[in-house]
Amino acid sequence: MLGFITRPPHRFLSLLCPGLRIPRLSVPCAQPRPRAMAISSSSCKLPLVAVCQVTSTPDKQQNFKTCAELVREAARLGACLVFLPEAFDFIARDPAETLRLSEPLGGRLLEEYTRLARECGLWLSLGGFHERGQDWEQTQKIYNCHVLLNSKGAVVATYRKTHLCDVEIPGQGPMCESNSTMPGPSLESPVSTPAGKVGLAVCYDMRFPELSLALAQAGAEILTYPSAFGSVTGPAHWEPVFS
């Protein structure tokens, strides 16, 4: 079962039971049915998963507040695993601000999310964290890091995006993720979670079928592509790949 709880402005929470056939939806904001969603986990006897949509800003604390509200709502409705999008932590105004706002995995912001996972007693997929890696001093570049936390707040897996999005956008000029971001060195093996074995990827990775094939062959039951596509790049990627 799939449904949506809307949260203005520009955020919503969807809940689903993995393993069920989900009808194709023509628009993301279908009529919200929170009562049906709360019941769905018991009726289908499958774990309940929440997918949260937010519009991030450069204000990291406000973004955390927004995400935390959605995570707590998902926990209240019985979700065991919550997915947050790419750039859930922030979206900066320019590359220099992106680098300035980035943090290491051991920084303050991720610690807040580990406490949130413990508080709510659920797993968190943090879909694209602007990570200052161990090579930050040498490279002055970051990683686009998909972090998976368990219900005790421990980091159980990290995947650093391997396919960076360097494209020419009609009418907007070039977008070069590689100017500020390093590609990750390897894939992460699928991780066993209460909802099944999860394969970690990020955004532009979806254009490369070898990655999803490798994860599936390694036992992944759920493939994840948390994304922060724009108004031009979104339709250019999501519609051709998933239509």
Coordinates of C-alpha atoms in Angstrom, one line a residue:
M1 CA 0.0 0.0 0.0
L2 CA 1.3 3.5 -0.8
G3 CA -0.1 6.8 0.4
F4 CA 1.0 10.3 1.2
I5 CA 0.8 12.7 4.1
T6 CA 1.3 16.2 2.9
R7 CA 3.3 18.7 4.9
P8 CA 3.4 22.3 3.5
P9 CA 5.5 23.9 2.3
H10 CA 7.1 21.5 -0.2
R11 CA 7.4 18.4 1.9
F12 CA 5.5 15.1 2.2
L13 CA 5.7 11.7 3.8
S14 CA 4.8 8.5 1.9
L15 CA 4.4 5.1 3.4
L16 CA 4.5 1.8 1.7
C17 CA 4.8 -1.9 2.4
P18 CA 7.7 -3.5 0.4
G19 CA 6.7 -6.5 -1.6
L20 CA 3.3 -5.2 -2.6
R21 CA 2.4 -4.3 -6.2
I22 CA 2.2 -0.5 -6.3
P23 CA -0.1 1.1 -8.9
R24 CA 1.5 3.8 -11.1
L25 CA 0.8 7.3 -9.9
S26 CA 0.5 10.1 -12.3
V27 CA 1.3 12.8 -9.7
P28 CA 3.3 12.6 -6.5
C29 CA 0.7 14.2 -4.2
A30 CA -2.1 11.8 -4.3
Q31 CA -5.0 12.3 -1.9
P32 CA -3.6 11.7 1.6
R33 CA -5.0 8.9 3.6
P34 CA -3.1 8.8 6.9
R35 CA -5.5 6.4 8.7
A36 CA -5.2 3.8 5.9
M37 CA -1.5 4.1 5.9
A38 CA -1.3 3.6 9.7
I39 CA -3.3 0.4 9.4
S40 CA -1.5 -0.9 6.3
S41 CA 1.4 -2.5 8.1
S42 CA -0.9 -4.8 10.1
S43 CA -3.2 -5.5 7.2
C44 CA -0.5 -6.6 4.8
K45 CA 1.7 -8.2 7.5
L46 CA 4.8 -6.6 6.0
P47 CA 7.2 -3.9 7.4
L48 CA 6.2 -0.3 6.9
V49 CA 8.6 2.0 5.1
A50 CA 8.4 5.8 5.0
V51 CA 9.8 8.0 2.2
C52 CA 10.2 11.7 3.1
Q53 CA 10.3 14.6 0.6
V54 CA 11.7 17.9 1.7
T55 CA 12.9 21.1 0.0
S56 CA 16.3 21.8 1.6
T57 CA 17.8 25.3 2.2
P58 CA 21.2 26.5 3.4
D59 CA 19.8 26.5 7.0
K60 CA 21.0 23.1 8.3
Q61 CA 19.1 23.4 11.6
Q62 CA 15.8 24.3 10.0
N63 CA 16.3 21.4 7.6
F64 CA 16.9 19.0 10.5
K65 CA 13.8 20.3 12.2
T66 CA 11.7 19.6 9.1
C67 CA 13.2 16.1 8.6
A68 CA 12.8 15.3 12.3
E69 CA 9.1 16.1 12.2
L70 CA 8.6 13.7 9.3
V71 CA 10.7 11.0 10.9
R72 CA 8.7 11.2 14.2
E73 CA 5.5 11.1 12.2
A74 CA 6.7 8.0 10.4
A75 CA 7.6 6.4 13.7
R76 CA 4.2 7.2 15.1
L77 CA 2.6 5.4 12.2
G78 CA 4.7 2.4 12.7
A79 CA 7.5 2.7 10.1
C80 CA 10.6 0.6 10.7
L81 CA 12.8 2.4 8.0
V82 CA 12.7 6.0 6.9
F83 CA 14.3 7.3 3.7
L84 CA 15.4 10.9 3.4
P85 CA 16.5 12.5 0.1
E86 CA 19.8 13.5 -1.4
A87 CA 20.9 16.8 0.2
F88 CA 18.6 16.3 3.1
D89 CA 21.2 18.2 5.2
F90 CA 21.3 21.4 3.0
I91 CA 21.3 22.9 -0.4
A92 CA 23.7 25.8 -0.7
R93 CA 23.5 28.9 -2.9
D94 CA 26.9 28.2 -4.5
P95 CA 29.8 25.7 -4.5
A96 CA 31.8 27.8 -2.0
E97 CA 28.9 27.7 0.5
T98 CA 28.5 24.0 -0.1
L99 CA 32.1 23.3 0.9
R100 CA 31.8 25.7 3.9
L101 CA 28.7 24.0 5.3
S102 CA 29.9 20.5 4.8
E103 CA 30.8 18.3 7.8
P104 CA 32.6 15.0 8.5
L105 CA 30.6 12.0 9.4
G106 CA 31.6 12.5 13.1
G107 CA 30.3 16.1 13.1
R108 CA 27.4 17.7 14.9
L109 CA 24.7 17.2 12.3
L110 CA 25.1 13.5 11.9
E111 CA 25.1 13.1 15.7
E112 CA 21.7 14.7 15.8
Y113 CA 20.4 12.1 13.3
T114 CA 21.9 9.3 15.3
R115 CA 20.0 10.6 18.4
L116 CA 16.9 10.8 16.3
A117 CA 17.2 7.2 15.1
R118 CA 17.6 6.1 18.7
E119 CA 14.7 8.2 20.0
C120 CA 12.3 6.9 17.3
G121 CA 13.6 3.3 17.3
L122 CA 13.9 3.0 13.6
W123 CA 16.4 2.8 10.8
L124 CA 17.3 6.0 8.8
S125 CA 18.6 6.2 5.2
L126 CA 20.3 9.6 4.9
G127 CA 20.3 9.8 1.1
G128 CA 23.1 12.3 0.4
F129 CA 25.2 13.8 3.1
H130 CA 27.8 16.5 2.1
E131 CA 30.7 14.7 3.7
R132 CA 34.2 16.0 4.4
G133 CA 36.2 12.9 4.1
Q134 CA 39.6 12.0 5.5
D135 CA 41.2 13.5 2.4
W136 CA 39.5 16.9 2.9
E137 CA 42.8 18.7 3.7
Q138 CA 44.4 17.5 0.6
T139 CA 41.6 17.7 -1.9
Q140 CA 39.3 20.5 -0.5
K141 CA 36.5 18.5 -2.0
I142 CA 33.7 16.5 -0.4
Y143 CA 31.8 13.3 -1.0
N144 CA 28.1 12.8 -1.7
C145 CA 27.6 10.1 1.0
H146 CA 24.5 7.9 1.5
V147 CA 24.5 7.0 5.2
L148 CA 22.5 4.2 6.7
L149 CA 21.8 4.2 10.5
N150 CA 20.2 1.4 12.5
S151 CA 17.6 1.8 15.2
K152 CA 20.4 2.3 17.8
G153 CA 21.9 5.2 15.9
A154 CA 24.9 3.3 14.7
V155 CA 26.3 3.9 11.2
V156 CA 26.0 0.5 9.5
A157 CA 26.9 1.5 5.9
T158 CA 28.2 4.4 3.9
Y159 CA 28.2 4.6 0.1
R160 CA 29.9 7.5 -1.6
K161 CA 28.3 8.4 -5.0
T162 CA 30.5 7.1 -7.8
H163 CA 28.8 8.7 -10.8
L164 CA 29.0 12.5 -10.6
C165 CA 26.6 14.6 -12.5
D166 CA 28.6 16.8 -15.0
V167 CA 26.1 17.9 -17.6
E168 CA 25.1 20.8 -19.8
I169 CA 21.6 22.1 -18.9
P170 CA 19.8 23.9 -21.7
G171 CA 19.3 27.5 -20.9
Q172 CA 21.2 27.2 -17.6
G173 CA 24.7 26.3 -18.6
P174 CA 26.9 23.5 -17.1
M175 CA 26.4 21.7 -13.8
C176 CA 29.7 20.2 -12.7
E177 CA 29.4 18.2 -9.5
S178 CA 33.0 17.1 -9.9
N179 CA 34.2 20.7 -9.2
S180 CA 33.5 20.3 -5.5
T181 CA 32.9 16.5 -5.1
M182 CA 35.1 13.5 -5.3
P183 CA 33.7 10.2 -6.7
G184 CA 33.4 7.3 -4.3
P185 CA 35.9 4.5 -4.7
S186 CA 33.5 1.5 -4.5
L187 CA 30.1 0.1 -4.1
E188 CA 28.6 -1.0 -0.8
S189 CA 27.3 -4.5 -0.3
P190 CA 23.5 -4.7 0.3
V191 CA 22.6 -4.2 4.0
S192 CA 20.0 -6.4 5.8
T193 CA 17.3 -4.1 7.4
P194 CA 13.9 -4.8 9.0
A195 CA 12.4 -4.1 5.5
G196 CA 14.8 -6.3 3.5
K197 CA 18.2 -6.1 2.0
V198 CA 18.9 -2.5 0.8
G199 CA 21.3 -1.5 -1.9
L200 CA 22.6 2.0 -1.7
A201 CA 23.0 4.4 -4.6
V202 CA 22.5 8.1 -5.1
C203 CA 20.7 10.2 -7.8
Y204 CA 22.7 10.2 -11.1
D205 CA 23.8 6.6 -10.4
M206 CA 20.4 5.5 -11.8
R207 CA 21.7 6.2 -15.3
F208 CA 24.2 3.3 -15.0
P209 CA 22.5 -0.1 -15.0
E210 CA 25.6 -2.0 -14.1
L211 CA 25.5 -0.6 -10.6
S212 CA 21.9 -1.7 -10.0
L213 CA 22.7 -5.1 -11.6
A214 CA 25.7 -5.6 -9.3
L215 CA 23.6 -4.7 -6.3
A216 CA 20.8 -7.1 -7.3
Q217 CA 23.2 -9.9 -8.0
A218 CA 24.7 -9.3 -4.5
G219 CA 21.2 -9.9 -3.0
A220 CA 19.6 -6.4 -2.8
E221 CA 15.8 -6.5 -2.5
I222 CA 15.4 -2.7 -2.4
L223 CA 17.4 -0.4 -4.7
T224 CA 17.6 3.2 -3.5
Y225 CA 18.2 6.3 -5.5
P226 CA 17.7 9.3 -3.2
S227 CA 17.8 12.4 -5.5
A228 CA 17.8 16.2 -5.6
F229 CA 17.2 16.6 -9.3
G230 CA 16.1 20.1 -10.5
S231 CA 13.2 21.1 -12.7
V232 CA 15.1 20.3 -15.9
T233 CA 17.3 17.4 -14.9
G234 CA 14.5 15.6 -13.0
P235 CA 12.2 14.9 -16.0
A236 CA 15.2 14.1 -18.1
H237 CA 16.2 11.3 -15.8
W238 CA 13.2 10.0 -13.9
E239 CA 10.7 9.9 -16.8
P240 CA 13.0 8.0 -19.3
V241 CA 14.3 5.5 -16.7
F242 CA 11.1 4.7 -14.9
S243 CA 8.4 5.2 -17.5

